[in-house]
Amino acid sequence: MLTYKLGESMYIKRTVENSILDLAKSFPCIVVYGPRQVGKSTTVDYIFGDKCKKVTLDDLNDRVLAESNPRLFLETNGWPLIIDEIQKVPSLLDVIKKIIDEQRLKWLKTDSKRKLMYILTGSNKFELQQGISDSLAGRCGIIEMASFSQAEKNKQKSNLFNPEIQNLVLQEKESKLKYKNQKEIFENIFMGGMPDICTKVSEREAYFKAYVSTYIEKDIKKLLAVSSSEMMFRNFLSIIALRTSLEVHYDEIAANVGIDVRTCKKWISILETSGIIILLQPYMANISNRIIKAPKLYFMDTGLCSYLCKWPNSEMLENCAMSGAFFETYVVSELFKNLLLTIKTQNHICIIIEIKTKKR
């Protein structure tokens, strides 16, 4: 993998670029979504920036025009067009559908080759899901992005994970990566995979403090029943982080936070839909047992998880009682990221992971 300069920072080539380019050949519209600050806009700019005009709906003037007259907004900007933060004006999706259908008919009549028209990015999956399923079904390719995987951080090619020992030995020889000791592994776990931290654009503590505040203010605030729940939700995040790699018992979590079980289930669902956590369902031969058995909870970014647990450095994390839980979270999140990066059609992903852990 190659590294490129963008201003004063470095752009690390993302494995997901290949999947985006493949979808661009098949669909007139691409939707790239994922948690905040995982590099969606940067990656899209890198791939399409010199070919497409870009507008962001964070800009008040653009957002006002898009809300008041979505057709005029799209006709003014033309296509191919990158629209950032599309979830801020969901009414645009219906008009995009009409324009795509009109253009498809023109291509059909003239026997012309289809082209990519719109690249949409968004960080709020709650608002995107319904709009895409209602308006753009069959018209768009969907890509989910996560923070950097270890392969990307090491500028290494990412292949679909295969547990066969022969394949792992061969991959180790081909990658030519030096062996990492336990201390180095926990340094990776502590730092996590957020692009601004990995490229040293931002200082870790300040970054995660701002990240949590932005996440709650922009994505969570409107979903909470009352504004006074914001501080309680912050406490909930920390309590959930302390339970990474453990089975989810809603009544226990609810009692610790001071909320009812129904609210607890809703908040965990919000974290899962946001891409902050994974709920890994158990694999058991007996289907009835799968339903009864509780899922396990894992954070997608170990750096965010360790920040929420308030571990001050990687040395303390390595020697704390949660070190085994963090290592397990690290392994599961890497496997999940590997699937997201290497599976081209991400609408339906089934993951079965069996983890056997030993007490340290």
Coordinates of C-alpha atoms in Angstrom, one line a residue:
M1 CA 0.0 0.0 0.0
L2 CA 1.2 3.5 -0.8
T3 CA 1.1 6.7 1.2
Y4 CA 0.4 10.1 -0.4
K5 CA 0.8 13.7 0.8
L6 CA -2.3 15.9 1.2
G7 CA -1.2 19.3 2.4
E8 CA 0.6 18.8 5.7
S9 CA -1.1 15.5 6.5
M10 CA -0.7 12.1 4.9
Y11 CA -3.4 10.2 3.1
I12 CA -3.3 6.4 3.7
K13 CA -4.7 4.5 0.8
R14 CA -7.9 2.7 1.9
T15 CA -8.6 -0.9 0.9
V16 CA -12.3 0.0 0.5
E17 CA -11.4 2.2 -2.6
N18 CA -11.5 -0.9 -4.8
S19 CA -15.1 -1.8 -3.7
I20 CA -16.2 1.8 -4.3
L21 CA -14.7 1.8 -7.8
D22 CA -16.4 -1.5 -8.6
L23 CA -19.8 -0.2 -7.5
A24 CA -19.2 3.0 -9.6
K25 CA -19.2 0.8 -12.7
S26 CA -22.6 -0.8 -11.8
F27 CA -24.7 1.9 -10.2
P28 CA -25.6 5.5 -11.0
C29 CA -25.4 6.3 -7.3
I30 CA -23.1 5.3 -4.5
V31 CA -23.8 5.7 -0.8
V32 CA -20.8 5.7 1.6
Y33 CA -21.7 5.7 5.3
G34 CA -20.1 4.9 8.6
P35 CA -19.3 6.5 12.0
R36 CA -18.1 10.0 12.2
Q37 CA -14.5 10.8 11.3
V38 CA -13.5 7.4 9.8
G39 CA -12.4 9.0 6.5
K40 CA -15.5 8.8 4.3
S41 CA -15.3 12.3 2.8
T42 CA -11.5 12.1 2.5
T43 CA -11.6 8.8 0.6
V44 CA -14.4 9.9 -1.7
D45 CA -12.5 13.2 -2.4
Y46 CA -9.3 11.2 -3.2
I47 CA -11.1 8.9 -5.7
F48 CA -13.6 11.4 -7.3
G49 CA -12.4 14.8 -6.3
D50 CA -10.8 15.7 -9.6
K51 CA -13.8 14.4 -11.6
C52 CA -16.9 15.6 -9.6
K53 CA -18.1 18.8 -8.1
K54 CA -18.7 18.6 -4.4
V55 CA -21.2 20.2 -2.0
T56 CA -21.6 19.7 1.7
L57 CA -24.9 20.1 3.5
D58 CA -23.0 21.3 6.5
D59 CA -22.9 24.6 4.5
L60 CA -26.0 26.6 5.6
N61 CA -26.5 28.2 2.2
D62 CA -26.4 24.9 0.3
R63 CA -28.6 23.3 2.9
V64 CA -31.3 26.0 2.7
L65 CA -31.5 25.7 -1.0
A66 CA -31.6 21.9 -0.9
E67 CA -34.4 22.0 1.7
S68 CA -36.5 24.7 0.0
N69 CA -36.1 23.6 -3.6
P70 CA -34.2 20.2 -3.9
R71 CA -34.8 20.0 -7.7
L72 CA -33.2 23.4 -8.3
F73 CA -30.3 22.5 -6.0
L74 CA -29.5 19.3 -8.0
E75 CA -30.0 21.0 -11.4
T76 CA -27.8 23.9 -10.3
N77 CA -24.9 21.6 -9.3
G78 CA -25.4 19.0 -12.1
W79 CA -23.8 15.7 -12.1
P80 CA -21.5 13.8 -11.4
L81 CA -21.9 15.3 -7.9
I82 CA -20.5 14.5 -4.4
I83 CA -23.0 15.4 -1.7
D84 CA -21.6 15.2 1.8
E85 CA -23.8 14.7 4.9
I86 CA -26.8 13.8 2.8
Q87 CA -28.8 12.8 5.9
K88 CA -29.2 16.5 6.7
V89 CA -31.7 16.9 3.8
P90 CA -33.4 13.5 3.3
S91 CA -35.9 15.1 0.9
L92 CA -33.1 15.2 -1.7
L93 CA -33.2 11.4 -2.0
D94 CA -36.7 11.4 -3.7
V95 CA -35.5 14.0 -6.2
I96 CA -32.3 12.1 -6.9
K97 CA -34.4 9.0 -7.6
K98 CA -36.5 10.9 -10.2
I99 CA -33.4 12.3 -11.9
I100 CA -31.7 8.9 -12.0
D101 CA -34.9 7.3 -13.5
E102 CA -35.1 10.1 -16.1
Q103 CA -31.5 9.7 -17.1
R104 CA -31.8 5.9 -17.2
L105 CA -34.6 6.2 -19.7
K106 CA -32.4 8.5 -21.9
W107 CA -29.6 6.0 -21.7
L108 CA -31.9 3.2 -22.7
K109 CA -33.4 5.1 -25.7
T110 CA -30.0 6.0 -27.0
D111 CA -28.3 2.7 -26.1
S112 CA -25.7 4.7 -24.1
K113 CA -23.4 3.4 -21.4
R114 CA -24.5 4.2 -17.9
K115 CA -22.5 6.6 -15.8
L116 CA -22.0 7.4 -12.2
M117 CA -24.2 10.4 -11.3
Y118 CA -24.1 10.9 -7.5
I119 CA -21.8 9.9 -4.6
L120 CA -23.5 10.4 -1.3
T121 CA -21.8 10.3 2.1
G122 CA -23.4 10.4 5.5
S123 CA -22.6 9.6 9.1
N124 CA -26.1 9.3 10.6
K125 CA -27.2 5.8 9.6
F126 CA -30.6 6.3 11.4
E127 CA -31.7 8.9 8.9
L128 CA -30.1 7.3 5.9
Q129 CA -31.5 3.8 6.2
Q130 CA -35.2 4.7 5.7
G131 CA -34.6 7.2 2.9
I132 CA -32.3 4.8 0.9
S133 CA -34.7 1.8 1.3
D134 CA -37.7 3.9 0.2
S135 CA -36.1 6.0 -2.6
L136 CA -32.9 4.5 -3.9
A137 CA -33.5 0.8 -3.7
G138 CA -32.0 -0.9 -6.7
R139 CA -30.4 2.4 -7.8
C140 CA -27.4 2.7 -5.5
G141 CA -24.5 0.7 -4.2
I142 CA -23.9 0.9 -0.5
I143 CA -20.5 0.9 1.2
E144 CA -19.9 0.9 4.9
M145 CA -16.6 2.3 6.2
A146 CA -14.9 1.8 9.6
S147 CA -11.8 3.3 11.1
F148 CA -8.4 2.0 9.9
S149 CA -7.7 -1.7 10.1
Q150 CA -4.2 -2.8 11.1
A151 CA -3.5 -3.8 7.5
E152 CA -4.2 -0.2 6.4
K153 CA -2.2 1.3 9.2
N154 CA 0.7 -1.0 8.1
K155 CA 0.2 -0.1 4.4
Q156 CA -0.4 -3.7 3.8
K157 CA -2.8 -5.4 1.3
S158 CA -5.9 -6.7 3.0
N159 CA -7.2 -10.1 1.9
L160 CA -10.3 -11.9 3.2
F161 CA -9.3 -13.5 6.5
N162 CA -8.8 -17.3 6.3
P163 CA -8.1 -19.2 9.5
E164 CA -6.1 -22.0 7.9
I165 CA -2.7 -22.0 9.4
Q166 CA -1.0 -22.5 6.1
N167 CA -2.6 -19.4 4.7
L168 CA -1.6 -17.4 7.7
V169 CA 2.0 -18.5 7.5
L170 CA 2.1 -17.6 3.8
Q171 CA 0.6 -14.2 4.4
E172 CA 3.1 -13.5 7.2
K173 CA 6.0 -14.3 4.8
E174 CA 4.5 -12.2 2.0
S175 CA 3.8 -9.2 4.1
K176 CA 7.3 -9.0 5.5
L177 CA 6.1 -7.3 8.7
K178 CA 8.2 -7.5 11.7
Y179 CA 6.9 -9.5 14.7
K180 CA 5.1 -7.3 17.3
N181 CA 5.5 -8.0 20.9
Q182 CA 2.8 -7.6 23.5
K183 CA 3.8 -4.0 24.4
E184 CA 3.5 -2.9 20.7
I185 CA 0.2 -4.7 20.3
F186 CA -1.3 -2.9 23.3
E187 CA 0.0 0.4 21.9
N188 CA -2.0 -0.3 18.8
I189 CA -5.0 -1.2 20.9
F190 CA -4.7 2.0 22.9
M191 CA -4.4 4.3 19.9
G192 CA -7.2 2.7 17.8
G193 CA -7.8 3.3 14.1
M194 CA -9.2 6.8 13.8
P195 CA -7.5 8.4 10.8
D196 CA -6.7 11.8 12.4
I197 CA -4.9 10.0 15.3
C198 CA -3.1 7.5 13.1
T199 CA -1.8 10.2 10.8
K200 CA -0.9 12.4 13.8
V201 CA -3.1 15.2 12.7
S202 CA -4.8 15.3 16.2
E203 CA -3.7 14.6 19.7
R204 CA -5.4 11.5 21.0
E205 CA -7.1 12.8 24.2
A206 CA -8.3 16.0 22.7
Y207 CA -9.6 14.2 19.6
F208 CA -11.7 11.6 21.5
K209 CA -13.1 14.3 23.9
A210 CA -14.3 16.3 20.9
Y211 CA -15.4 13.1 19.1
V212 CA -17.7 12.0 21.9
S213 CA -19.2 15.5 22.3
T214 CA -19.9 15.8 18.6
Y215 CA -21.4 12.3 18.4
I216 CA -23.8 13.1 21.3
E217 CA -24.7 16.6 20.1
K218 CA -25.2 15.8 16.4
D219 CA -26.3 12.2 16.3
I220 CA -27.7 11.3 19.7
K221 CA -29.3 14.4 21.1
K222 CA -32.4 14.3 18.9
L223 CA -32.9 10.6 19.7
L224 CA -32.9 11.0 23.4
A225 CA -36.3 11.4 25.1
V226 CA -35.3 14.5 27.1
S227 CA -32.3 16.8 27.0
S228 CA -31.4 16.0 30.6
S229 CA -30.5 12.4 29.4
E230 CA -27.3 13.7 27.7
M231 CA -25.2 13.3 30.8
M232 CA -26.7 10.0 31.6
F233 CA -25.9 8.8 28.0
R234 CA -22.3 9.8 28.5
N235 CA -22.2 7.6 31.7
F236 CA -23.9 4.9 29.7
L237 CA -21.1 5.0 27.1
S238 CA -18.4 4.5 29.7
I239 CA -20.3 1.7 31.4
I240 CA -20.8 0.0 28.0
A241 CA -17.1 0.4 27.3
L242 CA -16.2 -1.3 30.5
R243 CA -18.3 -4.3 29.3
T244 CA -16.6 -4.8 25.9
S245 CA -16.2 -8.5 25.0
L246 CA -18.8 -9.5 27.6
E247 CA -22.3 -10.9 27.1
V248 CA -25.1 -8.2 27.1
H249 CA -27.4 -8.4 30.1
Y250 CA -29.7 -5.4 29.7
D251 CA -31.1 -5.5 33.2
E252 CA -27.7 -5.3 34.8
I253 CA -26.6 -2.4 32.5
A254 CA -29.8 -0.6 33.1
A255 CA -29.5 -0.9 36.9
N256 CA -25.9 0.5 36.8
V257 CA -26.9 3.5 34.6
G258 CA -30.1 4.2 36.4
I259 CA -32.5 3.7 33.4
D260 CA -35.2 1.2 32.6
V261 CA -34.4 -1.9 30.5
R262 CA -36.4 -0.6 27.5
T263 CA -34.3 2.6 27.3
C264 CA -31.1 0.5 27.7
K265 CA -32.1 -1.7 24.7
K266 CA -32.8 1.4 22.7
W267 CA -29.5 3.1 23.5
I268 CA -27.5 -0.1 22.7
S269 CA -29.4 -0.3 19.4
I270 CA -28.4 3.3 18.7
L271 CA -24.7 2.5 19.4
E272 CA -24.9 -0.5 17.1
T273 CA -26.6 1.4 14.3
S274 CA -24.0 4.2 14.7
G275 CA -21.2 1.7 14.0
I276 CA -19.8 2.3 17.5
I277 CA -20.3 -1.3 18.7
I278 CA -20.9 -4.8 17.3
L279 CA -23.4 -7.2 18.8
L280 CA -22.1 -10.6 18.0
Q281 CA -24.8 -13.3 18.1
P282 CA -23.7 -16.7 19.3
Y283 CA -23.3 -19.6 16.9
M284 CA -24.8 -22.8 18.3
A285 CA -26.0 -26.0 16.5
N286 CA -29.3 -25.7 18.2
I287 CA -31.2 -22.8 16.8
S288 CA -33.3 -22.4 19.9
N289 CA -30.2 -21.9 22.0
R290 CA -29.0 -19.2 19.7
I291 CA -32.2 -17.2 20.4
I292 CA -31.9 -17.7 24.2
K293 CA -28.2 -17.1 24.5
A294 CA -27.1 -13.4 25.0
P295 CA -25.0 -11.7 22.3
K296 CA -21.5 -10.4 23.1
L297 CA -20.7 -6.7 22.8
Y298 CA -17.6 -5.3 21.1
F299 CA -16.4 -1.8 20.3
M300 CA -15.4 -1.2 16.7
D301 CA -12.5 1.1 17.7
T302 CA -10.4 0.0 20.7
G303 CA -8.9 3.5 21.0
L304 CA -12.4 5.0 21.6
C305 CA -13.2 2.2 24.0
S306 CA -10.0 2.7 26.1
Y307 CA -10.7 6.4 26.2
L308 CA -14.2 5.9 27.5
C309 CA -12.7 3.5 30.1
K310 CA -10.3 6.3 31.1
W311 CA -7.1 4.3 30.8
P312 CA -4.3 6.9 30.7
N313 CA -1.7 5.0 28.7
S314 CA -1.1 1.7 26.9
E315 CA 1.1 0.3 29.7
M316 CA -1.7 0.5 32.3
L317 CA -4.1 -1.0 29.7
E318 CA -1.7 -3.9 29.1
N319 CA -1.5 -4.7 32.8
C320 CA -5.1 -4.0 33.9
A321 CA -7.7 -6.6 34.6
M322 CA -9.4 -5.8 31.3
S323 CA -6.4 -6.5 29.1
G324 CA -7.8 -9.9 27.9
A325 CA -11.2 -8.2 27.1
F326 CA -9.4 -5.5 25.1
F327 CA -7.3 -8.0 23.1
E328 CA -10.5 -10.0 22.3
T329 CA -12.2 -6.8 21.2
Y330 CA -9.1 -6.0 19.0
V331 CA -9.3 -9.4 17.3
V332 CA -13.1 -9.2 16.7
S333 CA -13.0 -5.6 15.4
E334 CA -10.2 -6.5 13.0
L335 CA -12.1 -9.5 11.6
F336 CA -15.2 -7.3 11.1
K337 CA -13.2 -4.5 9.4
N338 CA -11.5 -7.1 7.2
L339 CA -15.0 -8.3 6.0
L340 CA -16.1 -4.7 5.4
L341 CA -13.0 -4.0 3.4
T342 CA -12.9 -7.1 1.3
I343 CA -16.6 -8.0 0.6
K344 CA -17.8 -6.0 -2.3
T345 CA -21.5 -6.4 -1.7
Q346 CA -22.1 -5.3 1.8
N347 CA -25.9 -5.3 1.9
H348 CA -26.0 -8.6 3.7
I349 CA -23.0 -9.7 5.8
C350 CA -23.2 -12.8 7.9
I351 CA -20.4 -13.2 10.4
I352 CA -19.8 -16.3 12.5
I353 CA -16.8 -16.0 14.9
E354 CA -15.9 -18.5 17.5
I355 CA -13.6 -17.1 20.1
K356 CA -11.9 -19.2 22.8
T357 CA -10.2 -17.2 25.4
K358 CA -8.1 -18.1 28.4
K359 CA -7.6 -16.2 31.6
R360 CA -4.2 -14.5 31.7

